[in-house]
């Protein structure tokens, strides 16, 4: 293995457990009830998400990959980056398209994957280090909603948030995240943001409610996470999966709808929660962008849109922004 692997840990298993307890307590005692999407991704949830990315209906992953395949060399040239910082390190495939391009441009020195999951990061770091022996891999276990100022500052950085992850945050939060991110950038750094675009509602709904039911299982999996991590007693089958297009907010909302009256116990929180039959709980928003809204979000955070690349069908965009 490559000697040049370093792993910084800004987040312990204990921090994560505390955040989960707080999120679940706040979400289940709120009205309407809500759970944040970040808790979907345990081992099973991550595997289900991988399956989602291969579904016919779920175009975002393929579209973003098509843009990267076509534009990675240009991204390397216009940014001149020697360091790739990836926030929410993904499956690795898109990472490699970018790393290969930075390498081909003769600039690649450092890869900084950032994720909340230490196990996942360590594995990803090992694999990348093995395949890019001259590259320093500096993995950071952190919550990029909280630890942005702790990210390594060396090099000329390309900071990537891919997969339209930014769309999981409501507008105010999205802008504050981008503002905090902007504050950590030097004038030579660049930000690359994947953004899913507004399109026909039927296609959007199908992408989040596929015929084979994988997304439904992914959605219900959050209840299994609560059962395991917090000693809850949800029966996932008591809840139906819903994907609703909100045409005003321009986001897809995933919800879980109680199919009957449910009384659930969450042991670790000493909490009992009642759902009436038909009650809906939001589990995710996935905002869809237009060029104007993307530009406005970036501008509100002090970021200038430098390039806007879409796939040929115009389904997805990569925005390159400068501080
Ligand atoms: C990984 C957050 C971008 O919002 O499209 C996929 C997650 N949810 N299907 C998205 C997801 C339902 C995905 N992100």
XYZ file of N, CA, C and O in Angstrom, residues 92-229:
552
model
N -16.684 6.281 -6.244
C -15.311 6.214 -6.711
C -15.153 6.354 -8.209
O -14.125 6.795 -8.687
N -16.207 6.016 -8.936
C -16.092 6.027 -10.388
C -15.942 7.443 -10.930
O -15.082 7.719 -11.776
N -16.775 8.346 -10.423
C -16.698 9.749 -10.876
C -15.422 10.403 -10.380
O -14.815 11.222 -11.060
N -15.018 10.001 -9.167
C -13.756 10.481 -8.621
C -12.620 10.187 -9.581
O -11.764 11.033 -9.838
N -12.625 8.963 -10.099
C -11.532 8.539 -10.977
C -11.504 9.328 -12.278
O -10.436 9.622 -12.814
N -12.682 9.667 -12.800
C -12.716 10.482 -14.019
C -11.987 11.806 -13.765
O -11.211 12.275 -14.606
N -12.227 12.391 -12.602
C -11.578 13.670 -12.283
C -10.094 13.480 -11.992
O -9.247 14.242 -12.481
N -9.766 12.454 -11.195
C -8.347 12.218 -10.874
C -7.547 11.933 -12.148
O -6.442 12.462 -12.328
N -8.109 11.120 -13.040
C -7.408 10.801 -14.294
C -7.141 12.067 -15.101
O -6.075 12.233 -15.696
N -8.131 12.954 -15.118
C -7.970 14.187 -15.898
C -6.909 15.106 -15.274
O -6.090 15.693 -15.980
N -6.924 15.226 -13.948
C -5.908 16.066 -13.288
C -4.522 15.469 -13.523
O -3.545 16.186 -13.760
N -4.465 14.136 -13.488
C -3.192 13.448 -13.734
C -2.712 13.683 -15.163
O -1.542 14.000 -15.394
N -3.625 13.540 -16.122
C -3.260 13.731 -17.535
C -2.790 15.160 -17.793
O -1.954 15.393 -18.663
N -3.319 16.110 -17.031
C -2.900 17.509 -17.188
C -1.550 17.750 -16.507
O -0.992 18.846 -16.580
N -1.045 16.716 -15.815
C 0.269 16.818 -15.183
C 0.254 17.517 -13.838
O 1.308 17.909 -13.324
N -0.928 17.661 -13.245
C -1.029 18.472 -12.016
C -1.316 17.689 -10.738
O -1.079 18.193 -9.646
N -1.836 16.472 -10.872
C -2.398 15.799 -9.693
C -1.360 15.536 -8.600
O -0.343 14.902 -8.834
N -1.641 16.039 -7.390
C -0.761 15.784 -6.248
C -1.489 15.190 -5.057
O -0.911 14.432 -4.286
N -2.758 15.551 -4.889
C -3.406 15.227 -3.619
C -4.891 14.940 -3.830
O -5.548 15.596 -4.631
N -5.383 13.940 -3.096
C -6.821 13.636 -3.103
C -7.322 13.672 -1.673
O -6.753 13.024 -0.787
N -8.365 14.440 -1.445
C -8.908 14.620 -0.097
C -10.378 14.200 -0.067
O -11.269 15.017 -0.316
N -10.650 12.918 0.166
C -12.054 12.510 0.294
C -12.571 12.826 1.697
O -11.872 12.590 2.680
N -13.776 13.369 1.756
C -14.358 13.761 3.045
C -15.688 13.049 3.204
O -16.554 13.141 2.328
N -15.850 12.330 4.300
C -17.110 11.618 4.514
C -17.334 11.400 6.004
O -16.391 11.435 6.784
N -18.596 11.159 6.384
C -18.880 10.881 7.794
C -18.539 9.440 8.163
O -18.353 9.132 9.334
N -18.462 8.569 7.166
C -18.237 7.160 7.457
C -16.764 6.783 7.355
O -16.187 6.745 6.275
N -16.148 6.498 8.486
C -14.730 6.170 8.547
C -14.373 4.890 7.800
O -13.382 4.849 7.079
N -15.194 3.858 7.955
C -14.904 2.576 7.301
C -14.887 2.753 5.798
O -13.989 2.305 5.094
N -15.921 3.428 5.327
C -16.082 3.670 3.912
C -14.879 4.449 3.370
O -14.307 4.098 2.331
N -14.466 5.487 4.113
C -13.357 6.335 3.672
C -12.037 5.586 3.631
O -11.265 5.717 2.685
N -11.775 4.785 4.658
C -10.514 4.061 4.737
C -10.380 3.142 3.532
O -9.323 3.077 2.894
N -11.468 2.455 3.191
C -11.444 1.563 2.024
C -11.205 2.340 0.739
O -10.371 1.955 -0.088
N -11.935 3.444 0.580
C -11.795 4.264 -0.627
C -10.368 4.810 -0.719
O -9.764 4.803 -1.801
N -9.816 5.253 0.409
C -8.464 5.822 0.431
C -7.438 4.782 -0.007
O -6.546 5.066 -0.814
N -7.590 3.557 0.495
C -6.663 2.476 0.134
C -6.706 2.192 -1.367
O -5.674 2.025 -2.008
N -7.924 2.115 -1.884
C -8.057 1.787 -3.309
C -7.457 2.866 -4.200
O -6.723 2.572 -5.147
N -7.748 4.122 -3.872
C -7.215 5.220 -4.691
C -5.693 5.284 -4.552
O -4.978 5.443 -5.539
N -5.203 5.116 -3.333
C -3.753 5.181 -3.110
C -3.038 4.097 -3.908
O -1.964 4.316 -4.463
N -3.644 2.917 -3.971
C -3.024 1.817 -4.703
C -2.961 2.122 -6.197
O -1.992 1.781 -6.871
N -3.984 2.770 -6.713
C -4.047 3.025 -8.158
C -3.380 4.325 -8.585
O -3.117 4.526 -9.764
N -3.160 5.231 -7.642
C -2.495 6.509 -7.960
C -1.308 6.667 -7.011
O -1.336 7.479 -6.087
N -0.234 5.882 -7.258
C 0.850 5.793 -6.275
C 1.575 7.113 -6.004
O 2.158 7.279 -4.943
N 1.524 8.037 -6.934
C 2.223 9.304 -6.674
C 1.342 10.346 -5.991
O 1.768 11.480 -5.782
N 0.146 9.947 -5.673
C -0.811 10.905 -5.116
C -0.933 10.740 -3.604
O -1.072 9.628 -3.106
N -0.851 11.845 -2.893
C -1.074 11.834 -1.454
C -2.580 11.732 -1.207
O -3.341 12.528 -1.749
N -2.980 10.737 -0.439
C -4.392 10.628 -0.097
C -4.575 11.079 1.349
O -4.011 10.497 2.273
N -5.310 12.131 1.501
C -5.519 12.728 2.829
C -7.019 12.686 3.118
O -7.757 13.610 2.778
N -7.444 11.572 3.693
C -8.876 11.383 3.958
C -9.276 12.119 5.233
O -8.501 12.208 6.180
N -10.487 12.631 5.226
C -10.958 13.377 6.394
C -12.339 12.863 6.800
O -13.298 12.938 6.025
N -12.407 12.323 8.006
C -13.692 11.885 8.546
C -14.329 13.096 9.201
O -13.857 13.578 10.244
N -15.342 13.627 8.566
C -15.937 14.868 9.046
C -17.337 15.002 8.475
O -17.690 14.364 7.492
N -18.097 15.862 9.124
C -19.412 16.204 8.628
C -19.246 17.545 7.936
O -18.991 18.553 8.587
N -19.358 17.560 6.615
C -19.032 18.814 5.949
C -20.071 19.906 6.183
O -19.897 21.038 5.778
N -21.130 19.552 6.903
C -22.045 20.615 7.343
C -21.484 21.328 8.576
O -21.968 22.385 8.947
N -20.508 20.709 9.238
C -20.018 21.295 10.499
C -18.522 21.554 10.541
O -18.054 22.378 11.322
N -17.745 20.837 9.734
C -16.294 20.881 9.899
C -15.547 21.463 8.705
O -14.410 21.120 8.463
N -16.214 22.343 7.971
C -15.595 22.865 6.749
C -14.269 23.559 7.006
O -13.339 23.461 6.209
N -14.173 24.270 8.133
C -12.950 25.040 8.392
C -11.775 24.119 8.716
O -10.636 24.561 8.724
N -12.059 22.845 8.972
C -10.984 21.918 9.350
C -10.421 21.163 8.157
O -9.517 20.350 8.297
N -10.943 21.421 6.957
C -10.455 20.689 5.787
C -9.055 21.161 5.414
O -8.737 22.338 5.557
N -8.209 20.240 4.918
C -6.842 20.628 4.561
C -6.837 21.713 3.482
O -7.641 21.667 2.549
N -5.939 22.662 3.657
C -5.934 23.834 2.767
C -4.815 23.779 1.738
O -4.705 24.682 0.909
N -3.979 22.735 1.765
C -2.845 22.715 0.837
C -3.299 22.592 -0.604
O -4.290 21.939 -0.912
N -2.477 23.184 -1.468
C -2.657 22.980 -2.898
C -3.654 23.926 -3.535
O -4.271 24.765 -2.880
N -3.751 23.747 -4.838
C -4.731 24.485 -5.625
C -5.907 23.539 -5.759
O -5.827 22.516 -6.451
N -6.995 23.861 -5.086
C -8.032 22.849 -4.856
C -9.232 22.943 -5.793
O -9.712 24.025 -6.114
N -9.670 21.779 -6.190
C -10.974 21.649 -6.834
C -11.850 20.930 -5.816
O -11.594 19.780 -5.469
N -12.844 21.640 -5.299
C -13.733 21.058 -4.291
C -15.002 20.596 -4.998
O -15.698 21.404 -5.619
N -15.277 19.295 -4.942
C -16.404 18.735 -5.689
C -17.503 18.251 -4.746
O -17.239 17.550 -3.770
N -18.731 18.667 -5.046
C -19.920 18.098 -4.381
C -20.772 17.544 -5.501
O -21.483 18.289 -6.185
N -20.703 16.247 -5.697
C -21.337 15.649 -6.872
C -22.686 15.027 -6.513
O -23.106 15.028 -5.358
N -23.363 14.485 -7.530
C -24.577 13.702 -7.308
C -25.815 14.503 -6.959
O -26.830 13.934 -6.601
N -25.738 15.843 -7.010
C -26.851 16.699 -6.602
C -27.138 16.581 -5.098
O -28.255 16.845 -4.645
N -26.125 16.189 -4.343
C -26.240 16.135 -2.883
C -26.673 17.481 -2.311
O -27.409 17.544 -1.318
N -26.219 18.563 -2.939
C -26.561 19.911 -2.467
C -28.076 20.116 -2.453
O -28.605 20.867 -1.635
N -28.785 19.380 -3.322
C -30.236 19.506 -3.414
C -30.986 18.888 -2.246
O -32.199 19.070 -2.116
N -30.296 18.155 -1.402
C -30.950 17.573 -0.225
C -31.188 18.605 0.877
O -31.811 18.298 1.879
N -30.661 19.814 0.683
C -30.841 20.853 1.690
C -31.841 21.894 1.208
O -31.817 22.279 0.054
N -32.699 22.367 2.107
C -33.637 23.430 1.725
C -32.868 24.716 1.388
O -31.714 24.864 1.797
N -33.495 25.636 0.644
C -32.772 26.780 0.077
C -31.903 27.573 1.070
O -30.748 27.876 0.772
N -32.436 27.894 2.235
C -31.659 28.701 3.185
C -30.396 27.968 3.623
O -29.304 28.518 3.676
N -30.589 26.705 3.941
C -29.495 25.861 4.411
C -28.457 25.665 3.302
O -27.247 25.644 3.529
N -28.969 25.520 2.079
C -28.100 25.338 0.932
C -27.202 26.551 0.756
O -26.000 26.446 0.569
N -27.818 27.728 0.880
C -27.043 28.958 0.729
C -26.064 29.143 1.871
O -24.944 29.605 1.659
N -26.448 28.771 3.079
C -25.507 28.940 4.189
C -24.353 27.945 4.051
O -23.202 28.278 4.339
N -24.663 26.756 3.559
C -23.584 25.775 3.304
C -22.596 26.304 2.260
O -21.372 26.226 2.433
N -23.126 26.835 1.183
C -22.272 27.362 0.123
C -21.480 28.575 0.624
O -20.314 28.765 0.265
N -22.112 29.383 1.476
C -21.423 30.550 2.040
C -20.251 30.108 2.923
O -19.150 30.658 2.827
N -20.507 29.100 3.762
C -19.440 28.588 4.625
C -18.311 27.990 3.784
O -17.132 28.141 4.103
N -18.704 27.316 2.725
C -17.725 26.704 1.834
C -16.902 27.781 1.138
O -15.670 27.717 1.064
N -17.574 28.792 0.655
C -16.928 29.931 -0.003
C -15.859 30.546 0.905
O -14.779 30.914 0.454
N -16.162 30.616 2.198
C -15.241 31.241 3.153
C -13.933 30.457 3.282
O -12.918 31.009 3.695
N -13.953 29.178 2.921
C -12.729 28.372 3.066
C -11.886 28.383 1.789
O -10.789 27.827 1.771
N -12.405 28.976 0.714
C -11.693 28.916 -0.570
C -10.724 30.079 -0.729
O -11.030 31.213 -0.350
N -9.571 29.797 -1.314
C -8.653 30.864 -1.705
C -9.004 31.241 -3.151
O -9.712 30.492 -3.837
N -8.480 32.380 -3.650
C -8.879 32.827 -4.997
C -8.599 31.809 -6.104
O -9.302 31.800 -7.117
N -7.606 30.936 -5.937
C -7.289 29.954 -6.977
C -8.136 28.678 -6.883
O -8.100 27.855 -7.791
N -8.824 28.488 -5.773
C -9.649 27.288 -5.616
C -10.922 27.405 -6.447
O -11.397 28.500 -6.740
N -11.473 26.241 -6.803
C -12.730 26.218 -7.556
C -13.677 25.207 -6.932
O -13.239 24.231 -6.318
N -14.966 25.441 -7.163
C -16.003 24.567 -6.630
C -16.757 23.931 -7.794
O -17.165 24.628 -8.725
N -16.917 22.619 -7.742
C -17.653 21.900 -8.788
C -18.893 21.284 -8.143
O -18.768 20.449 -7.231
N -20.065 21.707 -8.603
C -21.308 21.256 -7.961
C -22.199 20.540 -8.972
O -22.530 21.088 -10.019
N -22.590 19.308 -8.660
C -23.547 18.564 -9.480
C -24.958 18.988 -9.116
O -25.291 19.059 -7.934
N -25.773 19.304 -10.129
C -27.140 19.763 -9.870
C -28.120 19.102 -10.826
O -27.990 19.232 -12.056
N -29.107 18.424 -10.267
C -30.154 17.845 -11.102
C -31.103 18.970 -11.527
O -31.342 19.905 -10.766
N -31.611 18.879 -12.753
C -32.379 19.989 -13.321
C -33.883 19.728 -13.347
O -34.328 18.578 -13.419
N -34.638 20.809 -13.297
C -36.096 20.739 -13.411
C -36.449 20.120 -14.767
O -35.854 20.471 -15.785
N -37.375 19.182 -14.747
C -37.834 18.544 -15.994
C -39.273 18.089 -15.821
O -39.899 18.436 -14.807
N -39.805 17.325 -16.769
C -41.201 16.896 -16.653
C -41.410 16.157 -15.335
O -40.664 15.224 -15.021
N -42.476 16.558 -14.599
C -42.756 15.932 -13.299
C -42.834 14.403 -13.373
O -42.388 13.726 -12.450
N -43.376 13.860 -14.466
C -43.541 12.400 -14.531
C -42.178 11.705 -14.484
O -42.026 10.668 -13.826
N -41.198 12.280 -15.158
C -39.866 11.664 -15.129
C -39.226 11.814 -13.748
O -38.533 10.903 -13.267
N -39.449 12.968 -13.133
C -38.890 13.182 -11.793
C -39.509 12.209 -10.798
O -38.806 11.578 -10.004
N -40.838 12.077 -10.881
C -41.501 11.162 -9.935
C -41.032 9.725 -10.144
O -40.774 8.997 -9.185
N -40.899 9.325 -11.403
C -40.469 7.947 -11.676
C -39.052 7.696 -11.145
O -38.746 6.607 -10.658
N -38.194 8.722 -11.214
C -36.819 8.556 -10.735
C -36.786 8.285 -9.231
O -35.838 7.697 -8.717
N -37.846 8.757 -8.524
C -37.897 8.581 -7.071
C -38.974 7.595 -6.642
O -39.267 7.468 -5.462
N -39.574 6.921 -7.606
C -40.577 5.895 -7.290
C -40.529 4.857 -8.408
O -41.441 4.748 -9.220
N -39.439 4.107 -8.450
C -39.195 3.188 -9.558
C -40.118 1.988 -9.491
O -40.611 1.606 -8.424
N -40.328 1.388 -10.662
C -41.274 0.282 -10.802
C -40.859 -0.935 -9.982
O -41.704 -1.683 -9.498
N -39.557 -1.151 -9.802
C -39.147 -2.356 -9.077
C -39.111 -2.158 -7.555
O -38.803 -3.093 -6.819
N -39.395 -0.934 -7.099
C -39.541 -0.733 -5.657
C -38.240 -0.600 -4.877
O -38.240 -0.679 -3.642
N -37.134 -0.382 -5.569
C -35.851 -0.233 -4.861
C -35.841 1.051 -4.023
O -35.401 1.060 -2.867
N -36.370 2.135 -4.610
C -36.388 3.401 -3.875
C -37.307 3.314 -2.653
O -37.010 3.879 -1.597
N -38.401 2.567 -2.788
C -39.303 2.367 -1.649
C -38.565 1.664 -0.507
O -38.675 2.052 0.664
N -37.761 0.651 -0.843
C -36.988 -0.059 0.185
C -35.932 0.850 0.805
O -35.675 0.810 2.000
N -35.304 1.672 -0.063
C -34.317 2.648 0.406
C -34.978 3.602 1.411
O -34.430 3.869 2.486
N -36.147 4.086 1.088
C -36.861 5.011 1.963
C -37.209 4.331 3.296
O -36.913 4.848 4.370
N -37.795 3.135 3.236
C -38.162 2.418 4.470
C -36.947 1.996 5.285
O -37.055 1.739 6.483
N -35.774 1.926 4.626
C -34.576 1.491 5.350
C -34.238 2.412 6.523
O -33.629 1.984 7.505
N -34.660 3.688 6.432
C -34.341 4.597 7.538
C -35.004 4.095 8.827
O -34.474 4.264 9.929
N -36.137 3.411 8.699
C -36.804 2.861 9.887
C -35.983 1.714 10.480
O -35.917 1.555 11.701
N -35.340 0.941 9.612
C -34.470 -0.141 10.103
C -33.263 0.438 10.828
O -32.785 -0.133 11.813
N -32.754 1.572 10.310
C -31.632 2.229 10.989
C -32.063 2.653 12.396
O -31.342 2.427 13.380
N -33.262 3.220 12.513
C -33.761 3.633 13.832
C -33.966 2.415 14.748
O -33.672 2.470 15.941
N -34.468 1.335 14.177
C -34.653 0.119 14.981
C -33.321 -0.358 15.545
O -33.200 -0.656 16.732
N -32.306 -0.432 14.690
C -31.019 -0.973 15.112
C -30.260 -0.008 16.030
O -29.759 -0.392 17.075
N -30.180 1.261 15.611
C -29.332 2.209 16.338
C -29.985 2.766 17.597
O -29.294 3.175 18.520
